[in-house]
XYZ file of C-alpha atoms in Angstrom:
706
model
C 140.093 -70.871 30.087
C 143.472 -70.722 28.326
C 145.337 -71.756 31.498
C 142.820 -74.545 32.097
C 143.320 -75.823 28.536
C 147.061 -75.633 29.064
C 146.755 -77.674 32.270
C 144.751 -80.303 30.399
C 147.386 -80.473 27.694
C 150.068 -81.048 30.340
C 147.876 -83.664 32.013
C 147.376 -85.416 28.678
C 151.112 -85.340 27.996
C 151.923 -86.770 31.433
C 149.297 -89.508 31.081
C 150.076 -90.194 27.458
C 152.248 -93.176 28.370
C 150.080 -95.363 30.567
C 152.026 -97.095 33.302
C 151.192 -100.797 33.159
C 151.695 -102.891 36.322
C 155.169 -104.409 36.489
C 156.003 -108.099 36.623
C 157.478 -109.392 39.912
C 159.008 -106.067 40.940
C 160.935 -105.718 37.654
C 160.751 -102.955 35.063
C 158.925 -105.230 32.603
C 155.309 -104.194 32.041
C 152.766 -106.962 32.688
C 151.193 -106.133 29.334
C 154.115 -107.662 27.379
C 153.200 -111.132 28.720
C 149.986 -110.974 26.671
C 151.923 -109.766 23.613
C 154.526 -112.576 23.872
C 151.857 -115.293 24.316
C 149.956 -113.797 21.373
C 153.086 -113.932 19.202
C 153.807 -117.538 20.214
C 150.288 -118.670 19.257
C 150.313 -116.653 16.028
C 153.662 -118.125 14.924
C 152.445 -121.620 15.838
C 149.432 -120.922 13.627
C 151.483 -119.638 10.707
C 154.340 -122.141 10.648
C 152.042 -125.040 11.500
C 149.973 -124.314 8.422
C 153.092 -123.887 6.237
C 154.607 -127.170 7.470
C 152.049 -129.203 5.510
C 151.199 -126.719 2.771
C 153.423 -128.151 0.018
C 152.258 -131.724 0.783
C 148.657 -130.449 0.653
C 149.255 -129.006 -2.795
C 150.863 -132.180 -4.134
C 148.791 -134.944 -2.498
C 145.403 -133.272 -1.982
C 145.117 -130.749 -4.831
C 147.246 -133.045 -7.060
C 149.531 -130.271 -8.324
C 152.986 -131.051 -9.623
C 156.113 -130.074 -7.687
C 156.893 -127.049 -9.835
C 153.439 -125.496 -9.435
C 153.375 -126.367 -5.717
C 156.763 -124.755 -5.163
C 155.809 -121.629 -7.144
C 152.557 -121.101 -5.226
C 154.297 -121.787 -1.905
C 156.956 -119.095 -2.567
C 154.366 -116.669 -3.949
C 152.430 -117.025 -0.711
C 155.588 -116.587 1.389
C 156.547 -113.466 -0.588
C 153.081 -111.953 -0.203
C 153.339 -112.434 3.587
C 156.391 -110.138 3.595
C 155.073 -107.509 1.176
C 151.777 -106.959 3.004
C 153.387 -105.563 6.204
C 153.584 -102.150 4.546
C 149.767 -102.146 4.277
C 149.402 -103.013 7.959
C 151.901 -100.333 8.923
C 150.037 -97.637 6.968
C 146.722 -98.645 8.524
C 148.235 -98.653 12.042
C 150.181 -95.405 11.882
C 147.700 -93.448 9.771
C 144.241 -94.713 10.589
C 143.404 -97.254 13.306
C 146.452 -97.320 15.579
C 148.460 -100.470 16.332
C 146.000 -101.978 18.855
C 142.928 -101.912 16.601
C 144.921 -102.900 13.538
C 146.202 -106.031 15.289
C 142.675 -106.987 16.381
C 140.958 -106.370 13.026
C 143.633 -108.057 10.923
C 143.765 -110.986 13.374
C 140.083 -111.521 12.654
C 140.883 -111.523 8.905
C 143.688 -113.995 9.724
C 141.270 -116.336 11.564
C 138.740 -116.171 8.715
C 141.505 -117.135 6.268
C 142.459 -120.144 8.398
C 138.837 -121.274 8.658
C 138.305 -121.020 4.892
C 141.564 -122.904 4.319
C 140.455 -125.685 6.687
C 137.022 -125.958 5.031
C 138.729 -126.206 1.648
C 140.588 -129.309 2.933
C 137.355 -131.231 3.634
C 136.802 -133.657 0.728
C 132.988 -133.546 1.034
C 132.904 -129.776 0.408
C 132.531 -129.396 -3.354
C 134.837 -130.565 -6.138
C 138.477 -129.832 -6.861
C 137.641 -126.400 -8.244
C 135.926 -125.466 -4.978
C 138.894 -126.820 -2.967
C 141.376 -124.793 -5.005
C 139.258 -121.626 -4.809
C 138.781 -121.896 -1.040
C 142.483 -122.697 -0.554
C 143.632 -119.667 -2.578
C 141.127 -117.338 -0.880
C 142.189 -118.623 2.522
C 145.889 -118.152 1.737
C 145.336 -114.573 0.503
C 143.458 -113.673 3.691
C 146.151 -115.352 5.802
C 148.873 -113.418 3.935
C 147.117 -110.109 4.586
C 146.439 -111.065 8.197
C 149.904 -112.265 9.171
C 151.682 -109.639 7.053
C 149.454 -106.827 8.314
C 150.099 -107.540 11.971
C 153.835 -108.309 11.624
C 155.075 -104.703 11.881
C 152.496 -103.781 14.516
C 153.003 -106.436 17.197
C 156.741 -105.877 17.710
C 156.353 -102.080 17.667
C 153.331 -102.295 20.006
C 155.406 -104.361 22.437
C 158.145 -101.739 22.392
C 155.530 -99.032 23.097
C 154.765 -100.627 26.488
C 158.140 -99.635 27.971
C 158.887 -96.313 29.577
C 161.555 -94.152 27.980
C 164.244 -94.832 30.563
C 163.939 -98.650 30.378
C 165.894 -99.105 27.150
C 167.798 -102.221 28.371
C 164.550 -103.973 29.327
C 163.116 -103.082 25.940
C 166.173 -104.533 24.215
C 165.766 -107.796 26.126
C 162.055 -107.818 25.294
C 162.872 -108.074 21.583
C 165.040 -111.132 22.373
C 162.168 -112.721 24.335
C 159.792 -111.779 21.520
C 162.082 -113.493 19.004
C 162.317 -116.592 21.189
C 158.499 -116.826 21.261
C 158.522 -116.738 17.455
C 160.940 -119.653 17.238
C 159.272 -121.643 20.027
C 155.959 -121.448 18.186
C 157.691 -122.386 14.941
C 159.500 -125.427 16.400
C 156.428 -126.909 18.121
C 154.101 -126.366 15.176
C 156.437 -127.933 12.602
C 156.561 -131.049 14.798
C 152.873 -131.289 15.741
C 150.994 -130.422 12.548
C 152.733 -133.018 10.313
C 151.877 -135.640 12.954
C 148.221 -134.535 12.866
C 148.244 -134.864 9.077
C 149.908 -138.261 8.849
C 148.946 -140.137 12.014
C 145.302 -139.047 12.252
C 143.010 -140.318 9.521
C 139.783 -138.536 8.526
C 137.551 -138.620 5.465
C 139.411 -141.765 4.364
C 142.888 -140.276 4.154
C 145.433 -137.861 5.632
C 143.639 -135.331 7.819
C 144.592 -132.021 6.231
C 141.401 -130.438 7.618
C 142.632 -131.139 11.164
C 146.209 -130.103 10.326
C 144.894 -126.711 9.146
C 142.166 -126.550 11.835
C 144.565 -126.677 14.757
C 146.534 -123.615 13.541
C 143.172 -121.845 13.074
C 142.307 -122.623 16.729
C 145.702 -121.291 17.853
C 145.056 -118.037 15.953
C 141.716 -117.697 17.759
C 143.551 -118.165 21.068
C 146.170 -115.589 19.990
C 143.434 -113.033 19.272
C 141.570 -113.728 22.539
C 144.783 -113.457 24.602
C 145.692 -110.154 22.948
C 142.268 -108.696 23.602
C 142.375 -109.943 27.205
C 145.284 -107.610 27.930
C 143.466 -104.576 26.575
C 143.167 -102.807 29.937
C 146.917 -102.965 30.507
C 148.214 -101.647 27.196
C 149.624 -98.278 26.408
C 147.701 -97.474 23.228
C 149.088 -94.566 21.305
C 146.583 -92.886 18.956
C 147.193 -92.939 15.176
C 149.077 -89.914 13.911
C 146.913 -89.166 10.850
C 147.841 -90.048 7.295
C 151.568 -90.248 8.018
C 152.684 -91.832 4.759
C 150.767 -89.299 2.635
C 152.244 -86.404 4.632
C 155.725 -87.870 4.249
C 155.304 -88.228 0.484
C 153.931 -84.701 0.177
C 156.749 -83.258 2.288
C 159.433 -85.033 0.215
C 157.746 -83.918 -3.002
C 157.573 -80.331 -1.736
C 161.273 -80.359 -0.767
C 162.327 -81.691 -4.180
C 160.102 -79.224 -6.016
C 161.328 -76.208 -4.014
C 164.950 -77.232 -4.345
C 164.788 -77.415 -8.135
C 162.772 -74.190 -8.428
C 164.855 -72.201 -5.978
C 166.177 -68.776 -7.078
C 169.841 -68.671 -7.998
C 170.789 -66.400 -5.081
C 168.811 -68.298 -2.411
C 170.823 -69.357 0.663
C 171.939 -72.973 0.965
C 170.119 -75.380 3.292
C 171.804 -77.943 5.530
C 169.664 -80.757 4.104
C 167.611 -81.051 0.943
C 164.480 -81.761 3.037
C 164.870 -78.325 4.658
C 163.439 -76.849 1.447
C 160.012 -77.940 2.693
C 160.189 -75.771 5.851
C 157.942 -73.081 4.345
C 155.018 -75.522 4.249
C 155.736 -78.309 6.750
C 156.752 -78.324 10.407
C 160.334 -78.782 11.503
C 159.205 -81.793 13.534
C 157.870 -83.672 10.518
C 160.943 -82.805 8.477
C 163.256 -84.022 11.236
C 161.312 -87.270 11.629
C 161.474 -87.932 7.886
C 165.230 -87.397 8.007
C 165.492 -90.020 10.734
C 163.449 -92.562 8.801
C 165.276 -91.990 5.506
C 168.658 -92.409 7.185
C 167.584 -95.811 8.512
C 165.974 -96.881 5.204
C 169.240 -96.105 3.379
C 170.980 -98.455 5.839
C 168.458 -101.144 4.921
C 169.507 -101.194 1.243
C 172.275 -103.849 1.680
C 170.332 -105.979 4.172
C 168.315 -108.205 1.753
C 171.528 -110.061 0.960
C 171.600 -111.480 4.510
C 168.066 -112.820 4.102
C 168.989 -114.220 0.700
C 171.426 -116.529 2.517
C 169.376 -117.075 5.663
C 166.225 -118.247 3.919
C 168.084 -120.930 1.982
C 167.947 -123.050 5.148
C 164.466 -124.084 4.007
C 165.450 -124.763 0.412
C 169.073 -125.362 -0.629
C 170.252 -126.594 2.769
C 167.234 -128.881 3.079
C 167.998 -130.386 -0.331
C 171.592 -130.833 0.729
C 170.381 -132.718 3.803
C 168.358 -135.130 1.652
C 171.592 -136.295 0.047
C 173.245 -136.982 3.367
C 173.115 -139.766 5.949
C 170.101 -138.664 8.032
C 170.595 -140.935 11.020
C 170.746 -137.667 13.022
C 168.778 -134.483 12.455
C 169.516 -130.963 13.668
C 166.449 -128.892 14.487
C 165.501 -125.264 15.018
C 165.944 -125.413 18.797
C 169.381 -123.847 18.324
C 167.887 -120.382 18.203
C 166.141 -120.929 21.546
C 169.469 -121.897 23.107
C 171.542 -119.151 21.486
C 169.406 -116.171 22.459
C 170.032 -116.494 26.232
C 173.655 -117.510 25.617
C 174.298 -114.308 23.697
C 172.285 -112.062 26.040
C 173.756 -113.422 29.277
C 177.165 -114.646 28.109
C 178.605 -113.433 24.821
C 177.576 -109.785 24.944
C 178.610 -109.211 28.605
C 181.980 -110.867 27.921
C 182.587 -108.625 24.925
C 181.647 -105.652 27.159
C 184.229 -106.743 29.740
C 186.862 -106.573 26.963
C 185.940 -102.882 26.594
C 184.676 -103.419 23.038
C 181.720 -101.208 22.263
C 179.291 -103.471 20.464
C 176.734 -101.098 18.929
C 173.599 -102.456 17.201
C 174.999 -101.811 13.733
C 178.268 -103.564 14.633
C 176.263 -106.555 15.847
C 174.401 -106.640 12.544
C 177.647 -106.464 10.541
C 179.084 -109.305 12.611
C 175.926 -111.317 11.979
C 176.392 -110.875 8.252
C 179.984 -112.156 8.438
C 178.834 -115.193 10.445
C 176.205 -115.933 7.788
C 178.855 -115.729 5.074
C 181.057 -118.157 7.043
C 178.049 -120.478 7.332
C 177.857 -120.621 3.531
C 181.597 -121.324 3.302
C 180.988 -124.298 5.619
C 178.011 -125.321 3.429
C 180.324 -125.199 0.372
C 182.763 -127.634 1.962
C 179.919 -130.002 2.833
C 178.396 -129.706 -0.666
C 181.718 -130.567 -2.355
C 181.802 -133.848 -0.409
C 178.083 -134.556 -0.767
C 178.105 -134.450 -4.576
C 180.672 -137.279 -4.646
C 177.782 -139.710 -3.915
C 175.363 -138.101 -6.373
C 174.824 -139.125 -9.992
C 174.424 -135.862 -11.834
C 172.094 -135.557 -14.824
C 174.178 -135.873 -18.005
C 174.449 -132.701 -20.088
C 173.119 -132.282 -23.613
C 174.273 -134.920 -26.142
C 175.436 -137.211 -23.397
C 174.078 -140.117 -21.381
C 175.384 -142.508 -18.731
C 175.770 -146.275 -19.107
C 176.697 -149.251 -16.959
C 176.847 -152.953 -17.934
C 175.421 -155.782 -15.792
C 176.983 -159.027 -16.972
C 174.584 -161.819 -15.935
C 176.102 -164.304 -18.409
C 178.197 -167.292 -17.358
C 181.624 -165.944 -18.270
C 183.416 -162.733 -19.039
C 182.193 -160.421 -21.783
C 183.886 -157.631 -23.724
C 181.767 -154.644 -24.709
C 182.812 -152.319 -27.521
C 180.918 -149.359 -28.970
C 182.573 -148.197 -32.224
C 184.035 -144.732 -31.765
C 183.817 -144.949 -27.956
C 186.439 -146.749 -25.919
C 184.455 -146.647 -22.653
C 184.755 -150.313 -21.546
C 188.405 -151.263 -22.318
C 188.560 -154.256 -19.971
C 186.451 -157.442 -19.974
C 183.525 -157.433 -17.563
C 183.395 -160.408 -15.184
C 180.258 -162.418 -14.607
C 178.024 -160.903 -11.905
C 180.709 -158.349 -11.155
C 179.411 -155.146 -9.520
C 179.887 -152.155 -11.817
C 182.266 -149.459 -10.595
C 179.786 -146.776 -11.595
C 178.161 -145.201 -14.613
C 180.319 -144.251 -17.588
C 179.741 -141.176 -19.749
C 178.617 -141.950 -23.316
C 178.782 -139.064 -25.817
C 176.072 -138.825 -28.511
C 176.019 -137.078 -31.872
C 172.468 -135.795 -31.312
C 169.653 -135.787 -28.772
C 168.787 -139.339 -29.882
C 171.184 -141.819 -31.479
C 171.128 -145.526 -32.370
C 174.469 -147.092 -31.568
C 175.870 -150.492 -32.444
C 177.208 -152.450 -29.480
C 179.679 -155.280 -30.174
C 179.817 -158.001 -27.517
C 182.285 -160.857 -27.268
C 181.399 -163.863 -25.054
C 183.221 -167.196 -24.993
C 184.905 -166.354 -28.298
C 181.606 -165.591 -30.075
C 180.737 -162.142 -31.362
C 177.291 -160.563 -30.960
C 175.842 -157.240 -32.061
C 173.031 -155.103 -30.588
C 171.514 -151.927 -31.979
C 170.370 -149.719 -29.096
C 168.624 -146.338 -29.017
C 170.144 -143.828 -26.578
C 168.666 -140.467 -25.532
C 170.539 -137.506 -24.052
C 170.249 -136.766 -20.291
C 169.243 -140.366 -19.524
C 170.966 -143.012 -17.367
C 171.000 -146.648 -18.553
C 171.885 -150.183 -17.475
C 172.749 -152.673 -20.242
C 171.736 -156.146 -18.992
C 173.386 -159.146 -20.697
C 172.090 -162.692 -20.152
C 173.472 -166.123 -21.114
C 172.111 -165.795 -24.648
C 173.716 -162.333 -24.887
C 170.355 -160.778 -25.360
C 170.794 -157.039 -24.899
C 168.259 -155.403 -22.623
C 168.651 -151.610 -22.204
C 166.904 -150.339 -19.096
C 166.463 -146.663 -18.211
C 167.547 -146.198 -14.592
C 166.292 -143.922 -11.839
C 169.098 -142.084 -10.113
C 167.680 -139.002 -8.285
C 168.113 -139.366 -4.552
C 164.989 -139.434 -2.419
C 164.177 -136.235 -0.562
C 162.944 -138.433 2.318
C 166.251 -140.357 2.458
C 164.709 -143.612 1.162
C 166.777 -146.328 -0.510
C 165.547 -147.517 -3.947
C 165.587 -151.194 -4.836
C 164.896 -153.176 -8.018
C 165.092 -156.889 -8.655
C 166.317 -158.801 -11.750
C 165.111 -162.410 -11.836
C 167.467 -164.852 -13.649
C 165.199 -167.760 -12.697
C 162.406 -169.105 -14.868
C 159.669 -168.657 -12.288
C 158.085 -165.265 -11.501
C 158.453 -163.976 -7.954
C 156.572 -161.739 -5.500
C 158.838 -160.180 -2.878
C 157.861 -158.178 0.236
C 160.423 -155.614 1.435
C 159.001 -153.729 4.386
C 155.682 -152.256 3.239
C 156.573 -152.510 -0.463
C 155.597 -155.358 -2.796
C 157.776 -156.204 -5.828
C 156.624 -158.341 -8.756
C 159.570 -159.779 -10.739
C 158.839 -161.704 -13.970
C 161.034 -164.763 -14.717
C 163.655 -165.123 -17.451
C 165.650 -161.966 -16.621
C 162.580 -159.886 -15.911
C 163.084 -156.614 -14.070
C 160.861 -155.155 -11.318
C 160.007 -151.522 -10.773
C 162.477 -149.506 -8.671
C 160.653 -148.692 -5.421
C 161.689 -146.688 -2.392
C 162.029 -148.441 0.977
C 162.924 -147.105 4.398
C 166.514 -147.338 5.477
C 167.161 -150.501 7.446
C 168.550 -154.001 7.606
C 166.202 -156.482 5.936
C 166.417 -160.081 7.166
C 164.223 -163.034 6.373
C 162.625 -161.256 3.419
C 159.767 -163.352 2.039
C 159.967 -164.328 -1.632
C 157.141 -166.348 -3.162
C 157.445 -168.299 -6.418
C 154.256 -167.756 -8.394
C 154.861 -171.003 -10.337
C 155.585 -173.449 -7.503
C 154.103 -171.389 -4.626
C 157.264 -172.124 -2.689
C 158.226 -169.523 -0.059
C 161.874 -168.582 0.269
C 163.554 -166.509 2.967
C 166.600 -164.392 2.205
C 168.658 -161.751 3.972
C 169.050 -158.628 1.809
C 171.189 -156.745 4.344
C 171.326 -152.970 4.725
C 169.519 -150.632 2.385
C 171.128 -147.296 3.222
C 170.082 -143.649 2.909
C 169.769 -142.396 -0.670
C 171.289 -145.453 -2.387
C 170.007 -147.329 -5.435
C 170.374 -151.125 -5.398
C 169.949 -153.882 -7.948
C 169.295 -157.323 -6.426
C 169.808 -160.219 -8.834
C 167.857 -163.373 -7.945
C 169.541 -166.717 -8.695
C 169.237 -170.394 -7.712
C 167.419 -173.595 -8.544
C 163.799 -174.537 -7.655
C 164.929 -175.729 -4.202
C 166.961 -172.673 -3.197
C 167.208 -168.937 -3.683
C 170.398 -166.879 -3.707
C 171.057 -163.306 -4.710
C 173.712 -160.791 -5.640
C 173.291 -157.217 -4.404
C 174.823 -154.391 -6.426
C 174.981 -150.676 -5.674
C 174.007 -148.504 -8.650
C 174.108 -145.164 -6.777
C 176.209 -144.835 -3.665
C 174.482 -144.201 -0.317
C 174.667 -140.853 1.475
C 177.932 -141.457 3.280
C 178.315 -137.878 4.548
C 176.627 -137.714 7.958
C 174.150 -134.913 8.440
C 176.013 -133.924 11.593
C 178.472 -132.179 9.212
C 175.758 -129.576 8.730
C 176.023 -128.581 12.397
C 178.813 -125.989 11.858
C 176.868 -124.132 9.173
C 173.681 -124.159 11.306
C 175.565 -122.922 14.353
C 177.105 -120.094 12.332
C 173.849 -119.068 10.635
C 171.957 -119.189 13.934
C 174.599 -117.042 15.663
C 174.347 -114.679 12.730
C 170.573 -114.616 13.044
C 170.743 -113.730 16.756
C 173.175 -110.863 16.103
C 171.499 -109.603 12.922
C 167.777 -110.231 13.120
C 166.997 -109.554 16.771
C 169.254 -106.510 16.799
C 167.710 -105.223 13.573
C 164.231 -105.604 15.027
C 165.137 -103.553 18.091
C 167.169 -101.024 16.056
C 164.215 -100.444 13.724
C 162.043 -99.613 16.703
C 164.536 -97.487 18.622
C 165.465 -95.290 15.660
C 161.916 -94.603 14.478
C 159.881 -91.567 15.576
C 156.679 -92.443 17.429
C 154.492 -91.701 14.430
C 156.391 -94.024 12.097
C 157.418 -97.053 14.144
C 155.146 -99.519 12.313
C 156.209 -98.117 8.936
C 159.880 -98.651 9.765
C 159.157 -102.194 11.043
C 157.443 -102.839 7.701
C 160.543 -101.550 5.921
C 162.632 -104.010 7.938
C 160.320 -106.865 6.890
C 160.493 -105.805 3.258
C 164.221 -106.594 3.334
C 163.212 -110.259 3.897
C 160.932 -110.185 0.855
C 163.643 -108.696 -1.385
C 166.119 -111.252 -0.052
C 163.929 -114.012 -1.460
C 163.802 -112.183 -4.772
C 167.605 -112.237 -4.876
C 167.585 -116.006 -4.329
C 165.198 -116.488 -7.231
C 167.294 -114.305 -9.550
C 170.587 -116.009 -8.702
C 169.216 -119.545 -8.573
C 167.291 -119.263 -11.844
C 169.690 -117.052 -13.764
C 173.159 -118.222 -12.725
C 172.854 -121.880 -13.761
C 175.936 -122.876 -11.778
C 176.793 -125.863 -9.624
C 175.426 -125.793 -6.085
C 178.780 -125.463 -4.336
C 179.829 -122.556 -6.563
C 176.452 -120.915 -5.918
C 177.029 -121.212 -2.136
C 180.470 -119.646 -2.547
C 179.031 -116.830 -4.682
C 176.432 -116.001 -1.999
C 179.141 -115.988 0.689
C 181.343 -113.630 -1.352
C 178.413 -111.338 -2.114
C 177.468 -111.116 1.571
C 181.054 -110.317 2.584
C 181.118 -107.505 0.016
C 177.733 -106.232 1.221
C 178.825 -106.394 4.879
C 181.840 -104.216 4.051
C 179.552 -101.667 2.362
C 177.170 -101.831 5.327
C 180.036 -101.296 7.798
C 181.172 -98.201 5.904
C 177.610 -96.836 5.890
C 177.257 -97.649 9.605
C 180.475 -95.747 10.412
C 178.883 -92.519 9.207
C 175.531 -93.188 10.879
C 174.670 -91.117 13.941
C 172.307 -92.763 16.395
C 169.130 -90.812 17.066
C 166.985 -90.690 20.182
C 163.374 -90.176 19.063
C 162.227 -89.753 22.673
C 164.658 -86.849 23.240
C 163.581 -85.328 19.940
C 159.971 -85.677 21.033
C 160.755 -83.942 24.355
C 162.586 -81.144 22.575
C 159.714 -80.384 20.244
C 157.176 -80.682 23.090
C 159.162 -78.170 25.152
C 159.338 -75.782 22.206
C 155.618 -76.236 21.632
C 154.902 -75.579 25.310
C 157.054 -72.424 25.298
C 155.195 -71.287 22.182
C 151.873 -71.991 23.869
C 152.945 -70.011 26.952
C 153.986 -67.044 24.790
C 150.696 -67.160 22.922
C 148.737 -67.340 26.172
C 150.678 -64.416 27.668
C 150.064 -62.289 24.583
C 146.351 -63.158 24.688
C 146.195 -62.309 28.393
C 147.870 -58.920 27.801
C 145.560 -58.231 24.927
C 142.479 -58.930 27.049
C 143.932 -56.834 29.900
C 144.526 -53.847 27.584
C 141.015 -54.163 26.304
C 139.616 -53.701 29.849
C 141.652 -50.512 30.615
C 139.930 -47.063 30.326
C 140.744 -45.157 27.214
C 143.781 -42.851 27.543
C 145.389 -44.874 30.305
C 149.203 -44.925 29.966
C 151.230 -48.015 30.717
């Protein structure tokens, strides 16, 4: 019986790693095809939903930008904190396979609820908000819960000797993530804007398609069930780890004075816990200590979707760089860069790759700093406290001199219809101040008493009667790259003007229209209708460029229409192509850091804790976002100095990480597993032999001598 049980144990150990059929005669298991397709569909689902989420908050739920941004980042953060829950469930209770299936179902339910909440006929705004929040919470638990499991489960499909194939799998896996992301961020905004349903933008469809992709992801994953190597859960791993660490700390502090020293503080738990568990905890803790500096990389990397995007809105967006770079760089690095470095006899270990990736990310932010310094030259910054900005539009027939007592800000006469050179800073004694403005025109002196408020930007419009009209100007550049236009009508008749899809109403007698955003373009034969005479005029307004603010002054007699075009805020004259270097550097850094870190987390984790360590890796992303919030909200510095600060911090962190990496010894969990299995087998054989001898002695006649 004992030998039979021992044979079964050996049979179980030999069959423990199921051999999946290989793809096309390679060493790649066929099962990973299902995992990669599942990941592509899941990422399409996740990023497709996120691509329209902020717009949904603003335009459908009618939240303001601050609330929308806060909820968006809270949701993103939750998605990276929940992986630890999924890892605990997988390693301690259900195993990776069942965890992925069950949480994928939760994920699908969240998507469905989110889509239903976007149907206008389903309840009122309170119902829509409630369904949206419930859906997002379920999605966060679904996507976060399966994050650490899918990558680790893919790594489990490879046999121990196929380490190179496993390394390349993580690159393919990462490519599937980005392919799903790229396609979804293109397709779902089109579904929202170009397809109309329920009398408006079709958010229900934009959320419904990602839900369908998540259903496909779940079905595909289940379809490969018969091919997977499914390791069983290892019991309550996290609880055992915590108890073992607590026992070691307790025993170490309570040890007798004359007790012998131990090689490691965890060895103080040997009296109660197995050497195997203690050794595995040592491996995990060594890796987790290495993770401490890593959030700084993600603090820089994740600003692509915030700070860099805002930078792009202030640039000439005639060309746009997209996320396809990562899909190009992965094969370039795998098949070109890394082999070339190997030919130079440079040993590029995983930790060295990660350190190099951090340096590349820091260089990317140095490039972003250079771009930002040039971009802000076209931006009108909000005036600080007790200051405002002022420009003068002289629409009188003749030069005027403008003098504000105590402020020599317009020393030279201002010519008639001359385009201002820009806004001038006007200091104030308080948050609000009434100032006297002295104006000289054709030898006559005039006075105006005007009320100025701090932080505001103004245009002072002067007509032939030297009537002072103080107008508060808009100056913030459009995030969509639109040009803003306003009209001032010096004629007596009111006008209606059509510029693209926008309609401007301009009252007569120096009336001013609203400032409206129009798409970049050259506007010829613009139709202007006099509301008094019903005459239709045609005029060429020329180019309205990215991010600029224009004032168009209408002139002429009843039989003709002329205009003067003035630029209040300069267009985005820095081409967005200047962002290419920073994107190339950050993408190269991502390939070296992120993909390598994913594979490193798997390769250095013992079998019982692979999902937990993957979750630890994902937590570095969450803490990276926390760093961004702390620096961005607390520092209060200019954007280019903030970029430079992040670059310097990452360089310092990369040096610390390199020093820590130098003292790190790579572990082989598979070899450790073999070693403990061999020791266990030897122990089993000794126990069996002793039991056999005991039973043999029992059968001998009494008094028999051996």
